[in-house]
C-alpha atoms as a printed R data frame, in Angstrom:
   type eleno elety resid chain resno       x        y      z
1  ATOM     1    CA   UNK     A     1  -6.179  -74.246 35.093
2  ATOM     2    CA   UNK     A     2  -8.296  -75.593 37.970
3  ATOM     3    CA   UNK     A     3 -11.459  -74.217 36.397
4  ATOM     4    CA   UNK     A     4 -11.801  -76.839 33.615
5  ATOM     5    CA   UNK     A     5 -11.513  -79.944 35.862
6  ATOM     6    CA   UNK     A     6 -13.973  -78.445 38.370
7  ATOM     7    CA   UNK     A     7 -16.428  -77.624 35.593
8  ATOM     8    CA   UNK     A     8 -16.087  -81.138 34.171
9  ATOM     9    CA   UNK     A     9 -16.667  -82.660 37.613
10 ATOM    10    CA   UNK     A    10 -19.757  -80.490 38.207
11 ATOM    11    CA   UNK     A    11 -21.194  -81.412 34.783
12 ATOM    12    CA   UNK     A    12 -20.607  -85.103 35.449
13 ATOM    13    CA   UNK     A    13 -22.332  -84.862 38.830
14 ATOM    14    CA   UNK     A    14 -25.371  -83.086 37.385
15 ATOM    15    CA   UNK     A    15 -25.601  -85.559 34.495
16 ATOM    16    CA   UNK     A    16 -25.997  -88.458 36.960
17 ATOM    17    CA   UNK     A    17 -28.689  -86.862 39.149
18 ATOM    18    CA   UNK     A    18 -31.702  -87.518 36.845
19 ATOM    19    CA   UNK     A    19 -30.752  -91.195 36.579
20 ATOM    20    CA   UNK     A    20 -31.316  -91.739 40.305
21 ATOM    21    CA   UNK     A    21 -34.959  -90.634 39.971
22 ATOM    22    CA   UNK     A    22 -35.706  -93.309 37.355
23 ATOM    23    CA   UNK     A    23 -36.150  -96.144 39.852
24 ATOM    24    CA   UNK     A    24 -38.071  -94.254 42.509
25 ATOM    25    CA   UNK     A    25 -40.648  -96.367 44.370
26 ATOM    26    CA   UNK     A    26 -42.292  -93.414 46.102
27 ATOM    27    CA   UNK     A    27 -45.538  -94.048 44.173
28 ATOM    28    CA   UNK     A    28 -45.957  -97.469 45.771
29 ATOM    29    CA   UNK     A    29 -46.660  -98.690 49.283
30 ATOM    30    CA   UNK     A    30 -43.916 -101.324 49.416
31 ATOM    31    CA   UNK     A    31 -45.095 -102.494 52.867
32 ATOM    32    CA   UNK     A    32 -48.514 -103.579 51.498
33 ATOM    33    CA   UNK     A    33 -48.914 -106.772 49.472
34 ATOM    34    CA   UNK     A    34 -51.772 -107.556 47.096
35 ATOM    35    CA   UNK     A    35 -52.635 -111.051 45.891
36 ATOM    36    CA   UNK     A    36 -54.188 -111.272 42.439
37 ATOM    37    CA   UNK     A    37 -55.957 -114.142 40.737
38 ATOM    38    CA   UNK     A    38 -57.119 -113.580 37.214
39 ATOM    39    CA   UNK     A    39 -56.408 -113.891 33.532
40 ATOM    40    CA   UNK     A    40 -53.258 -112.524 31.926
41 ATOM    41    CA   UNK     A    41 -54.561 -110.524 28.964
42 ATOM    42    CA   UNK     A    42 -51.368 -108.906 27.642
43 ATOM    43    CA   UNK     A    43 -47.610 -109.143 28.090
44 ATOM    44    CA   UNK     A    44 -45.322 -106.425 26.738
45 ATOM    45    CA   UNK     A    45 -41.671 -107.458 26.905
46 ATOM    46    CA   UNK     A    46 -39.981 -104.075 26.687
47 ATOM    47    CA   UNK     A    47 -36.648 -102.617 27.695
48 ATOM    48    CA   UNK     A    48 -36.110 -101.372 30.378
49 ATOM    49    CA   UNK     A    49 -39.440 -102.464 31.956
50 ATOM    50    CA   UNK     A    50 -41.938 -105.097 30.870
51 ATOM    51    CA   UNK     A    51 -45.677 -104.832 31.520
52 ATOM    52    CA   UNK     A    52 -48.132 -107.604 32.385
53 ATOM    53    CA   UNK     A    53 -51.876 -106.903 32.294
54 ATOM    54    CA   UNK     A    54 -54.212 -109.039 34.402
55 ATOM    55    CA   UNK     A    55 -58.026 -109.007 34.528
56 ATOM    56    CA   UNK     A    56 -58.994 -109.857 38.119
57 ATOM    57    CA   UNK     A    57 -62.333 -109.817 39.935
58 ATOM    58    CA   UNK     A    58 -62.682 -107.771 43.103
59 ATOM    59    CA   UNK     A    59 -64.789 -108.669 46.168
60 ATOM    60    CA   UNK     A    60 -67.938 -107.370 44.423
61 ATOM    61    CA   UNK     A    61 -67.333 -109.510 41.328
62 ATOM    62    CA   UNK     A    62 -66.346 -106.543 39.154
63 ATOM    63    CA   UNK     A    63 -63.477 -107.117 36.743
64 ATOM    64    CA   UNK     A    64 -60.555 -104.754 37.126
65 ATOM    65    CA   UNK     A    65 -57.539 -104.621 34.836
66 ATOM    66    CA   UNK     A    66 -54.240 -104.418 36.683
67 ATOM    67    CA   UNK     A    67 -51.066 -103.186 34.938
68 ATOM    68    CA   UNK     A    68 -47.978 -104.697 36.567
69 ATOM    69    CA   UNK     A    69 -44.559 -103.235 35.834
70 ATOM    70    CA   UNK     A    70 -41.703 -105.700 35.870
71 ATOM    71    CA   UNK     A    71 -38.083 -106.004 34.963
72 ATOM    72    CA   UNK     A    72 -36.834 -106.137 31.388
73 ATOM    73    CA   UNK     A    73 -37.261 -109.205 29.149
74 ATOM    74    CA   UNK     A    74 -34.024 -110.806 30.355
75 ATOM    75    CA   UNK     A    75 -35.199 -110.685 33.964
76 ATOM    76    CA   UNK     A    76 -38.504 -112.387 33.078
77 ATOM    77    CA   UNK     A    77 -36.906 -115.385 31.400
78 ATOM    78    CA   UNK     A    78 -36.295 -118.550 33.346
79 ATOM    79    CA   UNK     A    79 -32.685 -119.384 34.070
80 ATOM    80    CA   UNK     A    80 -31.284 -122.224 32.008
81 ATOM    81    CA   UNK     A    81 -31.619 -125.576 33.756
82 ATOM    82    CA   UNK     A    82 -28.390 -127.247 34.781
């Protein structure tokens, strides 16, 4: 009788584990900031993450395209003015 609730609890715990890896920031150095000036070339308003592409010149004058991952479309919209 105890076997079914324990199995259900274990399945529920394992089902949640992959979700925690979705928002990992291990690929980024969150202590380092980069300032960009350039031209926005594309905006993809997608769920769950939007993408903004910017063409920016580096110190040597070479153009580099940066892909910036952001929040979903709702998070990019301005709040309604009061």
